[in-house]
Amino acid sequence: FFLFYYGLLIVGLTMGKFHGIQKLAISTMVLGTVVFLLSAQIPTSRNVVFDLGKTEAFFISFSDGSKCLINTGRHFPNNQAYWIIRSFLMARAVHKLDGIILTDLNAVHAGGLRTILDYVRTNRIFMASGSDNSDKMKKYVAFRRKFKAIQEGDRIQFGSNPDIYIEILTVSKNRITSLFINDRNQKVLYVLSADS
């Protein structure tokens, strides 16, 4: 394609005295460029696992444009939520999340929630049922915000397409331990813990 494109560009520039050939060359270049760009496959979804040491954090951009963050990283001592996750979201112009799923309410998984909420609008925040009255809830995410409790078998729908969702597969001791992410033809099994 590029040999063809640049060949026609050279012909178009050097054959200035032949107006018909020049017009044909430019028209062919424009048509070739349009066909090339329209036939390029646009990525449908994107999944990013953050390298945060022992912390699990996972960003999903679904094919319909919905975005979800699983866990928010630590706040103290190195503020992973600010330096890594927030930086990633801002670099990709993500100013709104359709959901945040907290797999456990502790400093490792939910410590950076306030930081993320300071910089990114979020529609819904999910956590395992039974953890909303725990001491961890009061310590790490104790502020006025609506949380939705979820349990095994629950399905979180993103957008209007029924084939775009996250299903909660297992919950153990008020912790979400595995998720099934379905984005039309792309399927991801996300296992956070190999406990029984």
Short mmCIF file of C-alpha atoms in Angstrom, two decimals:
data_model
loop_
_atom_site.label_atom_id
_atom_site.label_comp_id
_atom_site.label_asym_id
_atom_site.label_seq_id
_atom_site.Cartn_x
_atom_site.Cartn_y
_atom_site.Cartn_z
CA PHE A 1 0.00 0.00 0.00
CA PHE A 2 2.74 2.45 0.95
CA LEU A 3 4.75 1.77 -2.24
CA PHE A 4 1.59 2.39 -4.26
CA TYR A 5 0.71 5.52 -2.25
CA TYR A 6 4.13 7.16 -2.44
CA GLY A 7 4.53 6.14 -6.08
CA LEU A 8 1.34 7.97 -6.96
CA LEU A 9 2.43 10.93 -4.84
CA ILE A 10 5.68 11.22 -6.77
CA VAL A 11 3.84 10.88 -10.09
CA GLY A 12 1.36 13.55 -9.03
CA LEU A 13 4.07 16.01 -8.02
CA THR A 14 6.37 15.47 -11.01
CA MET A 15 3.70 15.42 -13.70
CA GLY A 16 2.42 18.95 -12.99
CA LYS A 17 2.10 19.90 -16.66
CA PHE A 18 -0.31 17.02 -17.33
CA HIS A 19 -3.34 18.18 -15.39
CA GLY A 20 -5.49 15.12 -16.18
CA ILE A 21 -2.86 12.66 -14.89
CA GLN A 22 -2.26 14.79 -11.80
CA LYS A 23 -5.96 14.88 -10.96
CA LEU A 24 -6.22 11.13 -11.50
CA ALA A 25 -3.19 10.50 -9.28
CA ILE A 26 -4.49 12.66 -6.44
CA SER A 27 -7.98 11.15 -6.68
CA THR A 28 -6.49 7.65 -6.57
CA MET A 29 -4.35 8.55 -3.55
CA VAL A 30 -7.33 9.95 -1.68
CA LEU A 31 -9.47 6.94 -2.56
CA GLY A 32 -6.70 4.53 -1.57
CA THR A 33 -6.22 6.29 1.77
CA VAL A 34 -9.94 6.22 2.53
CA VAL A 35 -10.19 2.50 1.67
CA PHE A 36 -7.11 1.74 3.80
CA LEU A 37 -8.40 3.64 6.83
CA LEU A 38 -11.90 2.21 6.60
CA SER A 39 -10.61 -1.35 6.32
CA ALA A 40 -8.31 -0.99 9.35
CA GLN A 41 -9.68 -2.98 12.26
CA ILE A 42 -10.42 -0.84 15.30
CA PRO A 43 -9.68 -2.60 18.59
CA THR A 44 -12.93 -3.61 20.27
CA SER A 45 -11.90 -3.75 23.90
CA ARG A 46 -8.89 -3.31 26.10
CA ASN A 47 -7.89 -4.95 29.34
CA VAL A 48 -5.00 -3.69 31.46
CA VAL A 49 -3.58 -5.40 34.54
CA PHE A 50 -1.64 -2.91 36.68
CA ASP A 51 1.75 -3.94 38.07
CA LEU A 52 1.21 -3.01 41.71
CA GLY A 53 3.16 -5.72 43.51
CA LYS A 54 0.84 -7.81 45.67
CA THR A 55 -2.15 -5.64 44.84
CA GLU A 56 -4.64 -6.66 42.16
CA ALA A 57 -6.02 -3.90 39.95
CA PHE A 58 -7.57 -4.40 36.53
CA PHE A 59 -8.98 -1.89 34.02
CA ILE A 60 -11.50 -2.94 31.36
CA SER A 61 -12.61 -0.86 28.39
CA PHE A 62 -15.53 -2.70 26.80
CA SER A 63 -16.27 -2.63 23.08
CA ASP A 64 -19.35 -0.43 23.64
CA GLY A 65 -17.25 2.26 25.35
CA SER A 66 -18.14 1.29 28.94
CA LYS A 67 -15.24 1.33 31.39
CA CYS A 68 -14.75 -0.55 34.65
CA LEU A 69 -11.99 -0.64 37.26
CA ILE A 70 -11.50 -3.64 39.51
CA ASN A 71 -9.83 -2.49 42.76
CA THR A 72 -8.09 0.83 43.30
CA GLY A 73 -4.69 -0.04 44.76
CA ARG A 74 -3.08 1.23 47.94
CA HIS A 75 -3.20 4.78 49.22
CA PHE A 76 -0.42 4.51 51.80
CA PRO A 77 2.62 4.50 51.73
CA ASN A 78 3.14 4.94 47.97
CA ASN A 79 -0.35 5.96 46.76
CA GLN A 80 -0.64 3.56 43.82
CA ALA A 81 -4.07 4.99 43.08
CA TYR A 82 -2.59 8.43 42.38
CA TRP A 83 0.74 7.63 40.76
CA ILE A 84 -0.23 4.61 38.66
CA ILE A 85 -3.98 4.17 38.16
CA ARG A 86 -4.94 7.87 38.02
CA SER A 87 -2.02 8.60 35.69
CA PHE A 88 -3.09 5.77 33.38
CA LEU A 89 -6.71 6.97 33.30
CA MET A 90 -5.75 10.62 32.69
CA ALA A 91 -3.28 9.69 29.91
CA ARG A 92 -6.11 7.87 28.12
CA ALA A 93 -8.64 10.66 28.73
CA VAL A 94 -10.84 8.47 30.95
CA HIS A 95 -12.85 10.93 33.05
CA LYS A 96 -15.77 8.62 33.80
CA LEU A 97 -16.00 5.01 34.95
CA ASP A 98 -19.21 3.05 34.59
CA GLY A 99 -18.27 0.96 37.59
CA ILE A 100 -15.67 0.16 40.23
CA ILE A 101 -15.64 -3.33 41.71
CA LEU A 102 -13.88 -3.73 45.06
CA THR A 103 -13.02 -7.38 45.55
CA ASP A 104 -12.02 -6.84 49.19
CA LEU A 105 -12.42 -3.90 51.55
CA ASN A 106 -8.87 -3.54 52.81
CA ALA A 107 -5.98 -1.13 52.29
CA VAL A 108 -4.51 -3.19 49.44
CA HIS A 109 -7.66 -3.32 47.30
CA ALA A 110 -9.76 -0.32 48.36
CA GLY A 111 -7.24 2.07 49.92
CA GLY A 112 -7.07 4.27 46.82
CA LEU A 113 -10.82 4.59 46.27
CA ARG A 114 -11.03 8.17 47.53
CA THR A 115 -8.14 9.21 45.29
CA ILE A 116 -9.79 7.69 42.22
CA LEU A 117 -13.14 9.32 43.04
CA ASP A 118 -11.43 12.72 43.38
CA TYR A 119 -10.29 12.55 39.74
CA VAL A 120 -12.78 10.30 37.93
CA ARG A 121 -16.59 10.36 37.99
CA THR A 122 -18.01 6.96 38.80
CA ASN A 123 -21.57 5.74 38.27
CA ARG A 124 -21.59 2.65 40.51
CA ILE A 125 -19.35 1.07 43.15
CA PHE A 126 -19.74 -2.65 43.90
CA MET A 127 -18.50 -4.79 46.77
CA ALA A 128 -19.19 -8.24 48.17
CA SER A 129 -22.37 -8.49 50.21
CA GLY A 130 -21.78 -8.68 53.93
CA SER A 131 -18.75 -6.42 53.86
CA ASP A 132 -20.73 -3.17 54.05
CA ASN A 133 -20.99 -3.25 57.85
CA SER A 134 -17.43 -4.35 58.53
CA ASP A 135 -14.71 -2.36 60.29
CA LYS A 136 -12.76 -2.30 57.03
CA MET A 137 -15.64 -0.50 55.37
CA LYS A 138 -15.57 2.18 58.04
CA LYS A 139 -11.80 2.52 57.84
CA TYR A 140 -11.10 2.57 54.09
CA VAL A 141 -14.26 3.70 52.37
CA ALA A 142 -16.21 5.44 55.14
CA PHE A 143 -17.82 8.36 53.36
CA ARG A 144 -21.24 9.16 52.00
CA ARG A 145 -21.48 7.16 48.83
CA LYS A 146 -23.90 4.54 47.57
CA PHE A 147 -22.44 1.08 47.27
CA LYS A 148 -24.13 -1.90 45.71
CA ALA A 149 -23.64 -5.23 47.44
CA ILE A 150 -23.12 -8.17 45.08
CA GLN A 151 -22.89 -11.89 45.65
CA GLU A 152 -22.08 -15.10 43.81
CA GLY A 153 -23.98 -15.42 40.54
CA ASP A 154 -24.74 -11.70 40.21
CA ARG A 155 -24.23 -10.15 36.80
CA ILE A 156 -23.20 -6.52 36.36
CA GLN A 157 -24.44 -5.22 33.01
CA PHE A 158 -22.48 -2.56 31.12
CA GLY A 159 -24.32 -0.60 28.46
CA SER A 160 -27.44 -1.82 26.71
CA ASN A 161 -25.88 -4.87 25.03
CA PRO A 162 -26.75 -8.07 26.97
CA ASP A 163 -23.44 -9.63 25.86
CA ILE A 164 -21.35 -7.10 27.81
CA TYR A 165 -21.23 -7.93 31.51
CA ILE A 166 -19.16 -9.07 34.48
CA GLU A 167 -20.41 -12.09 36.41
CA ILE A 168 -19.37 -12.75 40.00
CA LEU A 169 -18.31 -16.41 40.09
CA THR A 170 -17.12 -16.94 43.66
CA VAL A 171 -17.26 -15.03 46.93
CA SER A 172 -15.38 -16.31 49.99
CA LYS A 173 -15.39 -14.64 53.42
CA ASN A 174 -16.82 -11.36 52.07
CA ARG A 175 -14.17 -11.29 49.31
CA ILE A 176 -14.79 -11.66 45.59
CA THR A 177 -12.32 -14.30 44.47
CA SER A 178 -13.16 -14.81 40.78
CA LEU A 179 -14.96 -12.96 38.00
CA PHE A 180 -16.08 -13.78 34.49
CA ILE A 181 -15.78 -10.86 32.05
CA ASN A 182 -17.79 -11.15 28.84
CA ASP A 183 -17.43 -8.62 26.03
CA ARG A 184 -19.33 -10.07 23.07
CA ASN A 185 -16.78 -12.50 21.59
CA GLN A 186 -14.01 -11.82 24.12
CA LYS A 187 -14.18 -13.72 27.39
CA VAL A 188 -11.84 -13.37 30.38
CA LEU A 189 -11.72 -15.46 33.55
CA TYR A 190 -10.17 -13.29 36.26
CA VAL A 191 -9.12 -15.26 39.34
CA LEU A 192 -8.00 -13.16 42.28
CA SER A 193 -7.47 -15.98 44.77
CA ALA A 194 -6.92 -19.70 44.45
CA ASP A 195 -8.41 -20.41 47.87
CA SER A 196 -10.86 -23.30 48.12
#
